[in-house]
Every structure is written in structure tokens, then in C-alpha cells.
mmCIF file of C-alpha atoms in Angstrom:
data_model
loop_
_atom_site.group_PDB
_atom_site.id
_atom_site.type_symbol
_atom_site.label_atom_id
_atom_site.label_comp_id
_atom_site.label_asym_id
_atom_site.label_seq_id
_atom_site.Cartn_x
_atom_site.Cartn_y
_atom_site.Cartn_z
ATOM 1 C CA UNK A 807 -11.838 11.812 63.939
ATOM 2 C CA UNK A 808 -11.913 13.130 60.378
ATOM 3 C CA UNK A 809 -10.442 11.152 57.516
ATOM 4 C CA UNK A 810 -10.718 12.232 53.900
ATOM 5 C CA UNK A 811 -10.671 9.024 51.875
ATOM 6 C CA UNK A 812 -13.713 7.718 50.020
ATOM 7 C CA UNK A 813 -16.092 6.001 52.375
ATOM 8 C CA UNK A 814 -14.220 7.175 55.480
ATOM 9 C CA UNK A 815 -16.204 8.522 58.372
ATOM 10 C CA UNK A 816 -16.135 11.964 59.874
ATOM 11 C CA UNK A 817 -16.501 13.004 63.503
ATOM 12 C CA UNK A 818 -20.189 13.694 62.773
ATOM 13 C CA UNK A 819 -20.756 10.104 61.633
ATOM 14 C CA UNK A 820 -21.355 10.991 57.996
ATOM 15 C CA UNK A 821 -19.418 9.926 54.956
ATOM 16 C CA UNK A 822 -16.657 12.310 53.911
ATOM 17 C CA UNK A 823 -16.859 13.524 50.305
ATOM 18 C CA UNK A 824 -14.500 11.604 48.058
ATOM 19 C CA UNK A 825 -13.777 14.591 45.816
ATOM 20 C CA UNK A 826 -12.809 18.098 46.834
ATOM 21 C CA UNK A 827 -15.711 20.523 46.613
ATOM 22 C CA UNK A 828 -15.371 23.220 44.010
ATOM 23 C CA UNK A 829 -16.595 26.646 45.028
ATOM 24 C CA UNK A 830 -19.462 28.048 43.013
ATOM 25 C CA UNK A 831 -17.367 31.130 42.203
ATOM 26 C CA UNK A 832 -14.599 28.956 40.759
ATOM 27 C CA UNK A 833 -17.128 26.883 38.813
ATOM 28 C CA UNK A 834 -18.700 30.073 37.410
ATOM 29 C CA UNK A 835 -15.246 31.348 36.470
ATOM 30 C CA UNK A 836 -14.523 28.178 34.516
ATOM 31 C CA UNK A 837 -17.987 28.314 32.965
ATOM 32 C CA UNK A 838 -17.314 31.847 31.742
ATOM 33 C CA UNK A 839 -13.865 30.918 30.405
ATOM 34 C CA UNK A 840 -15.046 27.771 28.624
ATOM 35 C CA UNK A 841 -18.232 29.455 27.435
ATOM 36 C CA UNK A 842 -16.246 32.382 26.068
ATOM 37 C CA UNK A 843 -13.915 30.016 24.209
ATOM 38 C CA UNK A 844 -16.865 28.078 22.757
ATOM 39 C CA UNK A 845 -18.665 31.317 21.841
ATOM 40 C CA UNK A 846 -15.548 32.656 20.097
ATOM 41 C CA UNK A 847 -15.285 29.407 18.120
ATOM 42 C CA UNK A 848 -19.004 29.673 17.294
ATOM 43 C CA UNK A 849 -18.700 33.314 16.195
ATOM 44 C CA UNK A 850 -15.484 32.665 14.230
ATOM 45 C CA UNK A 851 -16.960 29.747 12.301
ATOM 46 C CA UNK A 852 -20.119 31.770 11.584
ATOM 47 C CA UNK A 853 -18.027 34.722 10.406
ATOM 48 C CA UNK A 854 -15.927 32.468 8.170
ATOM 49 C CA UNK A 855 -18.958 30.765 6.629
ATOM 50 C CA UNK A 856 -21.000 33.937 6.128
ATOM 51 C CA UNK A 857 -18.251 36.418 5.338
ATOM 52 C CA UNK A 858 -15.865 34.225 3.389
ATOM 53 C CA UNK A 859 -17.978 31.404 1.959
ATOM 54 C CA UNK A 860 -21.232 33.322 1.450
ATOM 55 C CA UNK A 861 -23.494 30.998 3.460
ATOM 56 C CA UNK A 862 -26.683 32.384 5.000
ATOM 57 C CA UNK A 863 -26.320 33.305 8.706
ATOM 58 C CA UNK A 864 -28.924 30.765 9.864
ATOM 59 C CA UNK A 865 -27.264 27.904 7.974
ATOM 60 C CA UNK A 866 -23.828 28.987 9.159
ATOM 61 C CA UNK A 867 -25.147 29.044 12.736
ATOM 62 C CA UNK A 868 -25.972 25.316 12.553
ATOM 63 C CA UNK A 869 -22.428 24.395 11.515
ATOM 64 C CA UNK A 870 -20.871 26.857 13.962
ATOM 65 C CA UNK A 871 -22.905 25.313 16.790
ATOM 66 C CA UNK A 872 -21.743 21.804 15.872
ATOM 67 C CA UNK A 873 -18.080 22.848 15.984
ATOM 68 C CA UNK A 874 -18.438 24.840 19.215
ATOM 69 C CA UNK A 875 -20.340 21.976 20.881
ATOM 70 C CA UNK A 876 -17.165 19.905 21.177
ATOM 71 C CA UNK A 877 -15.189 22.821 22.621
ATOM 72 C CA UNK A 878 -17.944 23.390 25.183
ATOM 73 C CA UNK A 879 -18.293 19.752 26.211
ATOM 74 C CA UNK A 880 -14.555 19.136 26.545
ATOM 75 C CA UNK A 881 -14.043 22.309 28.570
ATOM 76 C CA UNK A 882 -17.068 21.942 30.819
ATOM 77 C CA UNK A 883 -16.389 18.257 31.486
ATOM 78 C CA UNK A 884 -12.683 18.812 32.184
ATOM 79 C CA UNK A 885 -12.806 22.178 33.942
ATOM 80 C CA UNK A 886 -16.190 23.638 34.879
ATOM 81 C CA UNK A 887 -17.746 20.479 36.288
ATOM 82 C CA UNK A 888 -14.566 18.462 36.902
ATOM 83 C CA UNK A 889 -15.210 17.877 40.599
ATOM 84 C CA UNK A 890 -18.706 16.435 40.197
ATOM 85 C CA UNK A 891 -17.617 12.860 39.517
ATOM 86 C CA UNK A 892 -19.788 12.645 36.413
ATOM 87 C CA UNK A 893 -18.715 10.058 33.861
ATOM 88 C CA UNK A 894 -18.304 11.339 30.320
ATOM 89 C CA UNK A 895 -20.432 8.575 28.766
ATOM 90 C CA UNK A 896 -23.309 9.704 30.972
ATOM 91 C CA UNK A 897 -22.573 13.434 30.704
ATOM 92 C CA UNK A 898 -22.178 13.590 26.894
ATOM 93 C CA UNK A 899 -25.779 12.730 25.926
ATOM 94 C CA UNK A 900 -27.110 14.922 28.735
ATOM 95 C CA UNK A 901 -24.921 17.838 27.690
ATOM 96 C CA UNK A 902 -25.996 17.224 24.079
ATOM 97 C CA UNK A 903 -29.664 17.452 25.131
ATOM 98 C CA UNK A 904 -28.999 20.706 27.016
ATOM 99 C CA UNK A 905 -26.927 22.103 24.144
ATOM 100 C CA UNK A 906 -29.486 21.144 21.488
ATOM 101 C CA UNK A 907 -32.325 22.694 23.500
ATOM 102 C CA UNK A 908 -30.183 25.804 23.891
ATOM 103 C CA UNK A 909 -29.394 25.787 20.193
ATOM 104 C CA UNK A 910 -33.057 25.511 19.196
ATOM 105 C CA UNK A 911 -33.801 28.496 21.423
ATOM 106 C CA UNK A 912 -30.755 30.252 19.968
ATOM 107 C CA UNK A 913 -31.800 29.559 16.375
ATOM 108 C CA UNK A 914 -35.398 30.710 16.917
ATOM 109 C CA UNK A 915 -34.348 33.934 18.655
ATOM 110 C CA UNK A 916 -31.632 34.512 16.045
ATOM 111 C CA UNK A 917 -34.142 34.130 13.205
ATOM 112 C CA UNK A 918 -36.481 36.668 14.840
ATOM 113 C CA UNK A 919 -33.648 39.151 15.421
ATOM 114 C CA UNK A 920 -32.282 38.745 11.878
ATOM 115 C CA UNK A 921 -35.776 39.354 10.497
ATOM 116 C CA UNK A 922 -36.165 42.454 12.666
ATOM 117 C CA UNK A 923 -32.703 44.019 12.287
ATOM 118 C CA UNK A 924 -31.365 42.464 9.063
ATOM 119 C CA UNK A 925 -28.483 40.196 8.184
ATOM 120 C CA UNK A 926 -26.079 43.137 8.243
ATOM 121 C CA UNK A 927 -26.020 42.735 12.058
ATOM 122 C CA UNK A 928 -25.580 38.943 12.047
ATOM 123 C CA UNK A 929 -22.504 38.818 14.347
ATOM 124 C CA UNK A 930 -23.688 41.179 17.128
ATOM 125 C CA UNK A 931 -27.120 39.529 17.065
ATOM 126 C CA UNK A 932 -25.554 36.080 17.321
ATOM 127 C CA UNK A 933 -23.358 37.232 20.228
ATOM 128 C CA UNK A 934 -26.435 38.592 22.023
ATOM 129 C CA UNK A 935 -28.310 35.317 21.597
ATOM 130 C CA UNK A 936 -25.322 33.229 22.747
ATOM 131 C CA UNK A 937 -25.034 35.266 25.944
ATOM 132 C CA UNK A 938 -28.762 35.037 26.663
ATOM 133 C CA UNK A 939 -28.818 31.238 26.330
ATOM 134 C CA UNK A 940 -25.677 30.756 28.484
ATOM 135 C CA UNK A 941 -27.379 31.217 31.875
ATOM 136 C CA UNK A 942 -29.864 28.418 31.268
ATOM 137 C CA UNK A 943 -27.085 26.204 29.914
ATOM 138 C CA UNK A 944 -25.088 26.712 33.125
ATOM 139 C CA UNK A 945 -28.006 25.844 35.387
ATOM 140 C CA UNK A 946 -28.932 22.713 33.445
ATOM 141 C CA UNK A 947 -25.293 21.645 33.270
ATOM 142 C CA UNK A 948 -24.884 22.164 37.003
ATOM 143 C CA UNK A 949 -27.990 20.333 38.185
ATOM 144 C CA UNK A 950 -28.400 17.670 35.503
ATOM 145 C CA UNK A 951 -25.932 17.201 32.624
ATOM 146 C CA UNK A 952 -22.794 16.897 34.772
ATOM 147 C CA UNK A 953 -24.418 15.701 37.993
ATOM 148 C CA UNK A 954 -23.098 12.486 39.501
ATOM 149 C CA UNK A 955 -26.004 10.138 40.162
ATOM 150 C CA UNK A 956 -24.073 8.331 42.898
ATOM 151 C CA UNK A 957 -23.210 11.408 44.954
ATOM 152 C CA UNK A 958 -25.245 13.611 47.210
ATOM 153 C CA UNK A 959 -24.003 17.079 48.051
ATOM 154 C CA UNK A 960 -25.417 16.709 51.571
ATOM 155 C CA UNK A 961 -23.738 14.801 54.342
ATOM 156 C CA UNK A 962 -25.658 12.736 56.824
ATOM 157 C CA UNK A 963 -26.207 14.595 60.114
#
């Protein structure tokens, strides 16, 4: 007998998952879509602040990160990691920790690249750094920031 409600038993005697499982391919697809949207916001704000306002690229990067953070959290919470059961009050500070660690890595690498190649290349260099940091952000989001503490991905035998 297999029933799909929360706490219902399966023929194997385990507890059936209360939420539908999301395939890793689908989760990666959403991660790429949300990450692309957040990166475009990040790049657009940086371009506006550097190109139109005259701010230095490193200072503009701080503000661009802050704006893109909210796009990333909303999208990852609602789409990428929607099926995990994570609560937003728990996920937000965890995602912030992951994002800030990623940003510090981003800012350090960006400073080195700007020093090496010059501010003339600020947008392509920023894009390169954003892509490089994304893989670690996905892994930390998947296993920690959006993980549901009350759910195990394994069923009892």
C-alpha cells in the first residue's frame, strides 16, 4: 500500500515524502535561470554606477551585490529550492552567509583582476568572477542554506 500524504506509510514501511522531489536537472535549470537574472541585475547596476555615475568599479560592485542579493534569494527560495521545505526565516540568514562569503571571494578576485587587466575591462572581469563563484554558491545553497532541518532525503528501509 502506498499513500502520498505527509506521515503516510509506504509498502516498504517507510514514511512517504511529503513534498514532491525535484530532479537535480530541474533544480540546476532554475539555479541557472535565477543566477542569470541576479547576475544581469548585478552587472546592470555596476554598469550604471560606473558608466553613468562615475563610481569606482569596486565600490559599485558592493552596491550591485546588495541589489542582486534580493533577486537571488527570492528566486532561489521560490524556484530553485522550492521543494526542500525550508522556511524563509531560516533560509534567509543562511543564504546571506553563503552570499556574503561568495561576495568576499568575488570582491577579492575582482580586485586582483582589475589590478592586472585595468578598469577598462571592469564588466567582462566582473562577469567572469560572478560565474566562477556561482558553482560554490549552488552547492552551499543545496546542502545548507535551503536545506530543511526536519527532512531527510533518505527513506527508512
